[in-house]
Amino acid sequence: MTISTSLTNDQITTLAPAAGSVEPINGVSSRYSFVPTLTAVDLLRDAGWLPIHAEQSAVRKAERDGYQRHLIRFAKNGLSFSGERVDLVLFNSHDRGCAFKLIASVWRQVCGNGLMVASEFANFSHKHIGFSPDAFLHSAGEIASAAGTIADRVDEMKIIEMTPDERGVFAQAAHGLIYDEPEQAPVQSSQLLRERRYDDKGNDLWTTFNVIQENVMRGGLKGLSRGSNGRLRRTTTRPVKALDRNIKLNQALWFLTEKMAELKQDGSCHTALSA
């Protein structure tokens, strides 16, 4: 997958106006060091990372509009493998909400989904105070260097076959990540295993992970919820739009999948699942 087109800075700020902020939100301390997101974008672009997607979170308070959390996805030529690609996700805000975060992500060609890696070697944080362009670019280079390791882990997941019981327990664990009170959830854990396309009919761990992740992130599952009057009503799950929750759930699912792979590979999965 060759990256032939990318976003300009003007296009980025059209999609995510907060990324174009030229000053921080009012009320920051004198110690706050403002680093424009577009400065980070230019650094990454010069290093071969091309911005291909941008979005920002909605805000409840008008004074935060233009400074809120925003996300930009970057791709780099030479990091594709077997229908997937290792991307870099930049996460930031100008409302004192977070530092710069650089996160490795696996982008699937078949569905356009981006799955964020939870492993320590694929996640970096850089504070605005004392921001170092060299250290920032070093982290981006570490993500590029980790692409081979990430590809190997994905390939391992693809050859791990799961029994129906294992897939059910995996879905139940994912269901518990989404809903604080699973018994009150509008959908059952088994619904997370419903594939959306023919290519996702396999029982391997990678396919199972992707099916669950897409159902969680994109919503659209039919279910029942209890209204304020106590009566059940039909409902449809909504896509995850809040960027911080998107990242948190994505990485939690990746962590869960890696742990399942470890259990399967050392032969202790049946014991662990039965406990």
XYZ file of N, CA, C and O in Angstrom, residues 16 35 38 45-47 50 60 64 76 81 83 118 140-141 175 178 183 189 215 228 233 238 243 264 270-272:
112
model
N -10.016 19.353 11.715
C -9.816 19.444 13.167
C -9.284 20.836 13.488
O -8.071 21.036 13.631
N 3.103 24.467 22.321
C 3.703 23.918 21.105
C 2.568 23.628 20.140
O 1.747 22.739 20.396
N 0.526 21.876 14.647
C 1.057 21.907 13.283
C 2.591 21.895 13.262
O 3.189 21.464 12.271
N 6.043 15.155 9.100
C 6.006 15.153 7.628
C 7.428 15.149 7.051
O 7.734 14.421 6.109
N 8.290 15.954 7.627
C 9.685 16.011 7.160
C 10.406 14.681 7.374
O 11.392 14.382 6.678
N 9.916 13.885 8.340
C 10.523 12.584 8.624
C 9.874 11.463 7.815
O 10.177 10.287 8.040
N 3.248 10.884 6.620
C 2.299 11.708 5.877
C 0.934 11.713 6.560
O 0.357 10.634 6.810
N -18.393 20.318 25.387
C -19.618 20.720 26.075
C -19.575 22.192 26.461
O -20.615 22.851 26.521
N -13.933 25.890 25.442
C -12.934 24.889 25.073
C -12.880 24.644 23.572
O -11.968 23.986 23.081
N 3.349 5.955 6.616
C 4.713 6.069 6.090
C 4.930 4.933 5.096
O 4.574 3.777 5.377
N 2.075 -4.641 5.369
C 2.312 -6.081 5.406
C 0.983 -6.810 5.356
O 0.053 -6.464 6.064
N -1.904 -6.991 3.910
C -3.218 -6.353 3.991
C -3.370 -5.372 5.134
O -4.444 -4.806 5.327
N -1.193 -1.357 22.288
C -1.062 -0.993 23.699
C 0.341 -1.232 24.243
O 0.670 -0.783 25.336
N 8.983 8.871 17.118
C 8.368 8.501 15.838
C 9.212 7.447 15.131
O 8.684 6.505 14.530
N 10.542 7.593 15.229
C 11.426 6.601 14.631
C 11.314 5.249 15.313
O 11.412 4.199 14.665
N -16.776 -7.245 26.392
C -18.062 -6.674 26.792
C -17.918 -5.972 28.147
O -18.460 -4.883 28.366
N -16.419 -2.493 28.017
C -17.271 -1.446 27.460
C -18.311 -0.977 28.452
O -18.585 0.225 28.581
N -24.537 -6.629 32.941
C -25.896 -7.203 32.989
C -26.951 -6.183 32.586
O -28.083 -6.557 32.227
N -22.924 -10.038 24.990
C -21.534 -10.178 24.554
C -21.425 -10.963 23.248
O -20.555 -10.684 22.422
N -17.232 -3.870 15.953
C -18.569 -3.766 16.543
C -18.602 -2.789 17.707
O -19.581 -2.057 17.897
N -36.426 5.568 31.328
C -36.617 6.156 32.653
C -37.893 5.659 33.318
O -38.020 5.687 34.551
N -36.983 -0.708 25.707
C -37.219 -0.137 24.383
C -36.074 -0.539 23.460
O -34.956 -0.795 23.893
N -24.256 3.137 19.690
C -23.672 4.262 18.966
C -22.172 4.061 18.759
O -21.518 3.393 19.560
N -12.595 10.898 21.540
C -11.273 10.415 21.161
C -10.538 9.727 22.307
O -9.859 8.719 22.099
N -2.892 -18.913 24.844
C -3.007 -19.957 23.824
C -1.645 -20.562 23.502
O -1.521 -21.777 23.297
N -7.072 -23.090 28.294
C -8.240 -23.838 28.760
C -8.368 -23.723 30.275
O -9.464 -23.505 30.808
N -7.221 -23.847 30.970
C -7.258 -23.750 32.425
C -7.697 -22.375 32.875
O -8.532 -22.209 33.769
N -7.124 -21.335 32.240
C -7.433 -19.962 32.625
C -8.892 -19.625 32.349
O -9.555 -18.969 33.144
